[in-house]
Short mmCIF file of N, CA and C in Angstrom, two decimals:
data_model
loop_
_atom_site.label_atom_id
_atom_site.label_comp_id
_atom_site.label_asym_id
_atom_site.label_seq_id
_atom_site.Cartn_x
_atom_site.Cartn_y
_atom_site.Cartn_z
N MET A 1 20.79 12.11 25.19
CA MET A 1 21.22 10.92 24.50
C MET A 1 20.24 10.62 23.36
N LYS A 2 20.76 10.39 22.18
CA LYS A 2 19.92 10.08 21.01
C LYS A 2 19.12 8.82 21.25
N ILE A 3 17.89 8.84 20.74
CA ILE A 3 17.07 7.63 20.79
C ILE A 3 16.86 7.10 19.37
N ASN A 4 16.58 5.83 19.28
CA ASN A 4 16.37 5.20 17.97
C ASN A 4 14.98 4.61 17.81
N THR A 5 14.21 4.59 18.90
CA THR A 5 12.82 4.14 18.84
C THR A 5 11.98 5.11 19.65
N ILE A 6 10.70 5.15 19.35
CA ILE A 6 9.78 6.01 20.08
C ILE A 6 8.45 5.25 20.23
N LYS A 7 7.89 5.32 21.41
CA LYS A 7 6.57 4.72 21.63
C LYS A 7 5.53 5.78 21.33
N HIS A 8 4.34 5.35 20.99
CA HIS A 8 3.27 6.32 20.74
C HIS A 8 2.17 6.12 21.76
N GLU A 9 1.51 7.22 22.08
CA GLU A 9 0.41 7.19 23.03
C GLU A 9 -0.68 8.14 22.55
N PHE A 10 -1.87 7.61 22.34
CA PHE A 10 -3.00 8.45 21.96
C PHE A 10 -3.58 9.08 23.22
N VAL A 11 -3.75 10.40 23.17
CA VAL A 11 -4.27 11.16 24.31
C VAL A 11 -5.30 12.15 23.81
N GLU A 12 -6.17 12.58 24.70
CA GLU A 12 -7.09 13.65 24.31
C GLU A 12 -6.34 14.97 24.33
N TYR A 13 -5.64 15.22 25.44
CA TYR A 13 -4.86 16.45 25.62
C TYR A 13 -3.39 16.08 25.76
N ILE A 14 -2.54 16.89 25.19
CA ILE A 14 -1.10 16.70 25.35
C ILE A 14 -0.78 16.96 26.82
N PRO A 15 -0.08 16.04 27.50
CA PRO A 15 0.19 16.24 28.93
C PRO A 15 1.16 17.39 29.20
N ASP A 16 1.09 17.91 30.40
CA ASP A 16 2.01 18.97 30.80
C ASP A 16 3.45 18.47 30.84
N GLU A 17 3.61 17.24 31.28
CA GLU A 17 4.94 16.64 31.34
C GLU A 17 5.13 15.71 30.15
N ILE A 18 6.01 16.09 29.25
CA ILE A 18 6.32 15.29 28.07
C ILE A 18 7.49 14.38 28.43
N LYS A 19 7.26 13.08 28.34
CA LYS A 19 8.33 12.13 28.67
C LYS A 19 9.15 11.81 27.44
N GLU A 20 10.43 11.60 27.66
CA GLU A 20 11.34 11.25 26.58
C GLU A 20 10.95 9.90 25.98
N GLY A 21 11.02 9.80 24.66
CA GLY A 21 10.77 8.54 23.99
C GLY A 21 9.31 8.21 23.75
N ILE A 22 8.41 9.19 23.97
CA ILE A 22 6.99 8.97 23.73
C ILE A 22 6.46 10.06 22.78
N LEU A 23 5.76 9.62 21.75
CA LEU A 23 5.08 10.52 20.83
C LEU A 23 3.62 10.56 21.27
N TYR A 24 3.20 11.72 21.78
CA TYR A 24 1.82 11.90 22.22
C TYR A 24 1.00 12.39 21.05
N ILE A 25 -0.13 11.73 20.79
CA ILE A 25 -0.95 12.06 19.63
C ILE A 25 -2.35 12.40 20.10
N SER A 26 -2.79 13.62 19.79
CA SER A 26 -4.16 14.03 20.06
C SER A 26 -4.89 14.13 18.73
N ILE A 27 -5.76 13.17 18.48
CA ILE A 27 -6.55 13.18 17.25
C ILE A 27 -7.51 14.37 17.27
N GLU A 28 -8.13 14.60 18.43
CA GLU A 28 -9.09 15.68 18.56
C GLU A 28 -8.49 17.04 18.19
N PHE A 29 -7.23 17.26 18.57
CA PHE A 29 -6.58 18.54 18.29
C PHE A 29 -5.58 18.44 17.15
N ALA A 30 -5.56 17.32 16.45
CA ALA A 30 -4.72 17.11 15.27
C ALA A 30 -3.27 17.54 15.50
N THR A 31 -2.70 17.01 16.58
CA THR A 31 -1.35 17.39 16.97
C THR A 31 -0.61 16.18 17.54
N ALA A 32 0.67 16.11 17.24
CA ALA A 32 1.55 15.13 17.87
C ALA A 32 2.72 15.89 18.49
N THR A 33 3.14 15.47 19.66
CA THR A 33 4.21 16.15 20.39
C THR A 33 5.16 15.12 20.99
N HIS A 34 6.44 15.45 20.99
CA HIS A 34 7.44 14.61 21.64
C HIS A 34 8.65 15.45 22.00
N LYS A 35 9.54 14.89 22.81
CA LYS A 35 10.82 15.55 23.07
C LYS A 35 11.75 15.20 21.92
N CYS A 36 12.56 16.16 21.54
CA CYS A 36 13.49 15.96 20.44
C CYS A 36 14.26 14.65 20.64
N ALA A 37 14.38 13.89 19.56
CA ALA A 37 15.02 12.58 19.62
C ALA A 37 16.52 12.65 19.85
N CYS A 38 17.11 13.85 19.74
CA CYS A 38 18.56 13.96 19.95
C CYS A 38 18.91 13.98 21.43
N GLY A 39 17.90 14.20 22.28
CA GLY A 39 18.16 14.24 23.72
C GLY A 39 18.34 15.63 24.28
N CYS A 40 18.15 16.66 23.46
CA CYS A 40 18.34 18.04 23.93
C CYS A 40 17.23 18.50 24.88
N GLY A 41 16.10 17.77 24.88
CA GLY A 41 15.01 18.09 25.79
C GLY A 41 13.96 19.03 25.26
N GLU A 42 14.15 19.57 24.06
CA GLU A 42 13.17 20.49 23.48
C GLU A 42 11.89 19.75 23.09
N HIS A 43 10.77 20.44 23.24
CA HIS A 43 9.47 19.87 22.86
C HIS A 43 9.25 20.14 21.37
N ILE A 44 8.88 19.10 20.65
CA ILE A 44 8.64 19.19 19.22
C ILE A 44 7.15 18.99 18.98
N VAL A 45 6.53 19.96 18.33
CA VAL A 45 5.10 19.91 18.03
C VAL A 45 4.95 19.74 16.53
N THR A 46 4.19 18.73 16.13
CA THR A 46 3.95 18.46 14.72
C THR A 46 2.44 18.48 14.47
N PRO A 47 1.94 19.59 13.92
CA PRO A 47 0.52 19.67 13.59
C PRO A 47 0.18 18.67 12.49
N ILE A 48 -0.90 17.94 12.68
CA ILE A 48 -1.34 16.96 11.68
C ILE A 48 -2.36 17.66 10.79
N ARG A 49 -1.87 18.16 9.66
CA ARG A 49 -2.70 18.93 8.73
C ARG A 49 -2.20 18.69 7.31
N PRO A 50 -3.04 18.93 6.33
CA PRO A 50 -2.60 18.72 4.94
C PRO A 50 -1.36 19.54 4.56
N THR A 51 -1.12 20.66 5.24
CA THR A 51 0.02 21.50 4.90
C THR A 51 1.20 21.30 5.84
N ASP A 52 1.07 20.41 6.81
CA ASP A 52 2.16 20.19 7.77
C ASP A 52 2.60 18.72 7.76
N TRP A 53 2.13 17.93 8.73
CA TRP A 53 2.53 16.52 8.80
C TRP A 53 1.35 15.60 8.57
N GLU A 54 1.67 14.45 8.03
CA GLU A 54 0.71 13.37 7.85
C GLU A 54 1.08 12.25 8.81
N LEU A 55 0.10 11.75 9.53
CA LEU A 55 0.32 10.67 10.48
C LEU A 55 -0.28 9.38 9.92
N THR A 56 0.48 8.32 10.00
CA THR A 56 -0.01 7.01 9.57
C THR A 56 0.08 6.06 10.76
N TRP A 57 -1.01 5.38 11.03
CA TRP A 57 -1.07 4.39 12.11
C TRP A 57 -1.55 3.09 11.50
N ASN A 58 -0.78 2.05 11.65
CA ASN A 58 -1.17 0.75 11.07
C ASN A 58 -1.72 -0.19 12.14
N ARG A 59 -2.24 0.38 13.21
CA ARG A 59 -2.77 -0.33 14.38
C ARG A 59 -1.68 -0.92 15.25
N ASP A 60 -0.44 -0.71 14.86
CA ASP A 60 0.68 -1.20 15.65
C ASP A 60 1.74 -0.12 15.84
N THR A 61 2.09 0.56 14.74
CA THR A 61 3.14 1.58 14.80
C THR A 61 2.66 2.87 14.15
N ILE A 62 3.42 3.92 14.41
CA ILE A 62 3.14 5.27 13.91
C ILE A 62 4.27 5.72 13.00
N SER A 63 3.90 6.44 11.94
CA SER A 63 4.89 7.11 11.09
C SER A 63 4.41 8.54 10.87
N LEU A 64 5.36 9.46 10.74
CA LEU A 64 5.07 10.86 10.41
C LEU A 64 5.77 11.20 9.11
N TYR A 65 5.09 11.96 8.29
CA TYR A 65 5.68 12.41 7.03
C TYR A 65 5.36 13.90 6.90
N PRO A 66 6.27 14.74 6.54
CA PRO A 66 7.66 14.49 6.17
C PRO A 66 8.56 14.36 7.40
N SER A 67 9.85 14.48 7.18
CA SER A 67 10.82 14.37 8.26
C SER A 67 10.64 15.53 9.24
N ILE A 68 11.29 15.40 10.36
CA ILE A 68 11.29 16.45 11.38
C ILE A 68 12.67 17.10 11.33
N GLY A 69 12.68 18.36 10.94
CA GLY A 69 13.92 19.14 10.88
C GLY A 69 13.83 20.27 11.88
N ASN A 70 14.60 20.18 12.93
CA ASN A 70 14.53 21.16 14.01
C ASN A 70 15.48 22.33 13.75
N TRP A 71 15.24 23.03 12.63
CA TRP A 71 16.17 24.05 12.16
C TRP A 71 16.24 25.26 13.08
N ALA A 72 15.19 25.55 13.83
CA ALA A 72 15.19 26.72 14.70
C ALA A 72 15.83 26.42 16.06
N LEU A 73 16.17 25.19 16.31
CA LEU A 73 16.77 24.80 17.59
C LEU A 73 18.29 24.70 17.46
N PRO A 74 19.00 24.88 18.57
CA PRO A 74 20.46 24.76 18.50
C PRO A 74 20.94 23.39 17.99
N CYS A 75 20.20 22.32 18.31
CA CYS A 75 20.63 20.97 17.90
C CYS A 75 20.51 20.75 16.40
N GLN A 76 19.56 21.43 15.77
CA GLN A 76 19.26 21.27 14.34
C GLN A 76 19.19 19.80 13.92
N SER A 77 18.66 18.96 14.80
CA SER A 77 18.55 17.54 14.46
C SER A 77 17.53 17.33 13.35
N HIS A 78 17.71 16.26 12.63
CA HIS A 78 16.88 15.96 11.46
C HIS A 78 16.66 14.46 11.43
N TYR A 79 15.38 14.06 11.49
CA TYR A 79 15.07 12.64 11.53
C TYR A 79 13.65 12.38 11.04
N TRP A 80 13.39 11.12 10.77
CA TRP A 80 12.07 10.64 10.39
C TRP A 80 11.54 9.78 11.53
N ILE A 81 10.23 9.73 11.68
CA ILE A 81 9.61 8.75 12.56
C ILE A 81 8.88 7.78 11.63
N LYS A 82 9.42 6.56 11.55
CA LYS A 82 8.88 5.53 10.67
C LYS A 82 8.65 4.26 11.47
N ASN A 83 7.38 3.87 11.57
CA ASN A 83 7.04 2.63 12.29
C ASN A 83 7.65 2.59 13.69
N ASP A 84 7.46 3.68 14.43
CA ASP A 84 7.95 3.83 15.81
C ASP A 84 9.48 3.81 15.91
N LYS A 85 10.17 3.99 14.81
CA LYS A 85 11.63 4.06 14.83
C LYS A 85 12.08 5.46 14.43
N ILE A 86 13.17 5.89 15.01
CA ILE A 86 13.79 7.16 14.62
C ILE A 86 14.83 6.82 13.56
N VAL A 87 14.65 7.39 12.39
CA VAL A 87 15.59 7.19 11.29
C VAL A 87 16.33 8.51 11.12
N TRP A 88 17.58 8.52 11.51
CA TRP A 88 18.36 9.75 11.50
C TRP A 88 18.75 10.14 10.08
N SER A 89 18.71 11.45 9.85
CA SER A 89 19.09 12.00 8.56
C SER A 89 20.19 13.03 8.78
N ARG A 90 20.78 13.46 7.72
CA ARG A 90 21.86 14.45 7.85
C ARG A 90 21.29 15.84 8.13
N LYS A 91 22.12 16.70 8.68
CA LYS A 91 21.73 18.10 8.87
C LYS A 91 21.71 18.77 7.51
N TRP A 92 20.82 19.73 7.36
CA TRP A 92 20.75 20.49 6.12
C TRP A 92 21.64 21.73 6.20
N SER A 93 22.07 22.18 5.03
CA SER A 93 22.82 23.44 4.95
C SER A 93 21.85 24.60 5.12
N GLU A 94 22.37 25.79 5.35
CA GLU A 94 21.52 26.98 5.46
C GLU A 94 20.70 27.19 4.19
N TYR A 95 21.32 26.92 3.04
CA TYR A 95 20.61 27.05 1.77
C TYR A 95 19.42 26.08 1.72
N GLU A 96 19.65 24.83 2.10
CA GLU A 96 18.57 23.84 2.07
C GLU A 96 17.44 24.20 3.04
N ILE A 97 17.81 24.71 4.21
CA ILE A 97 16.81 25.12 5.19
C ILE A 97 15.95 26.25 4.62
N GLU A 98 16.59 27.25 4.06
CA GLU A 98 15.85 28.39 3.50
C GLU A 98 14.98 27.95 2.33
N PHE A 99 15.52 27.11 1.47
CA PHE A 99 14.75 26.60 0.34
C PHE A 99 13.53 25.81 0.84
N GLY A 100 13.74 24.96 1.83
CA GLY A 100 12.65 24.17 2.41
C GLY A 100 11.56 25.06 3.01
N ARG A 101 11.97 26.12 3.68
CA ARG A 101 10.99 27.05 4.26
C ARG A 101 10.18 27.74 3.17
N LYS A 102 10.84 28.12 2.10
CA LYS A 102 10.12 28.76 0.98
C LYS A 102 9.14 27.78 0.34
N GLN A 103 9.55 26.54 0.19
CA GLN A 103 8.67 25.52 -0.39
C GLN A 103 7.45 25.29 0.51
N ASP A 104 7.68 25.24 1.83
CA ASP A 104 6.56 25.07 2.77
C ASP A 104 5.59 26.24 2.67
N LYS A 105 6.13 27.43 2.56
CA LYS A 105 5.27 28.62 2.46
C LYS A 105 4.43 28.57 1.18
N LYS A 106 5.05 28.20 0.06
CA LYS A 106 4.32 28.09 -1.20
C LYS A 106 3.23 27.03 -1.12
N LYS A 107 3.56 25.91 -0.52
CA LYS A 107 2.60 24.82 -0.38
C LYS A 107 1.38 25.28 0.43
N LYS A 108 1.61 26.00 1.51
CA LYS A 108 0.51 26.49 2.34
C LYS A 108 -0.31 27.54 1.60
N GLU A 109 0.35 28.45 0.92
CA GLU A 109 -0.38 29.48 0.16
C GLU A 109 -1.27 28.83 -0.90
N LYS A 110 -0.75 27.85 -1.60
CA LYS A 110 -1.52 27.16 -2.64
C LYS A 110 -2.71 26.43 -2.02
N TYR A 111 -2.49 25.76 -0.92
CA TYR A 111 -3.56 25.00 -0.27
C TYR A 111 -4.67 25.93 0.21
N TYR A 112 -4.31 27.00 0.92
CA TYR A 112 -5.33 27.88 1.51
C TYR A 112 -5.97 28.82 0.50
N LYS A 113 -5.31 29.02 -0.64
CA LYS A 113 -5.87 29.88 -1.68
C LYS A 113 -7.23 29.36 -2.16
N LYS A 114 -7.40 28.06 -2.20
CA LYS A 114 -8.66 27.49 -2.68
C LYS A 114 -9.83 27.74 -1.74
N PHE A 115 -9.55 28.18 -0.50
CA PHE A 115 -10.62 28.46 0.46
C PHE A 115 -11.01 29.95 0.49
N LYS A 116 -10.21 30.78 -0.19
CA LYS A 116 -10.51 32.20 -0.24
C LYS A 116 -11.59 32.46 -1.29
N LYS A 117 -12.40 33.46 -1.02
CA LYS A 117 -13.46 33.81 -1.97
C LYS A 117 -13.02 34.89 -2.91
#
């Protein structure tokens, strides 16, 4: 069943049992994990890194940027987490998914290129 809100919980380690409707955030390991908001039960891992996701905490709610597009999963759900709310977005076409993947790859190559000698 689709959810429209998500609670956040700061943890040192991501728990073995991921509960529905909770975004687990490990600052130490720069990772956030939750079950897919569509209700399919898949675990979604969002690395908090300059080339992946940005996490914002205003001492009350959590937001993740960019959106979460579960293109490799059968559900292919697409949503944003904004201020502890799930904001549903439309599914992308195969062209949009492929284009987005290429853009992500370019972004990572550009970012990590500056660390190469």
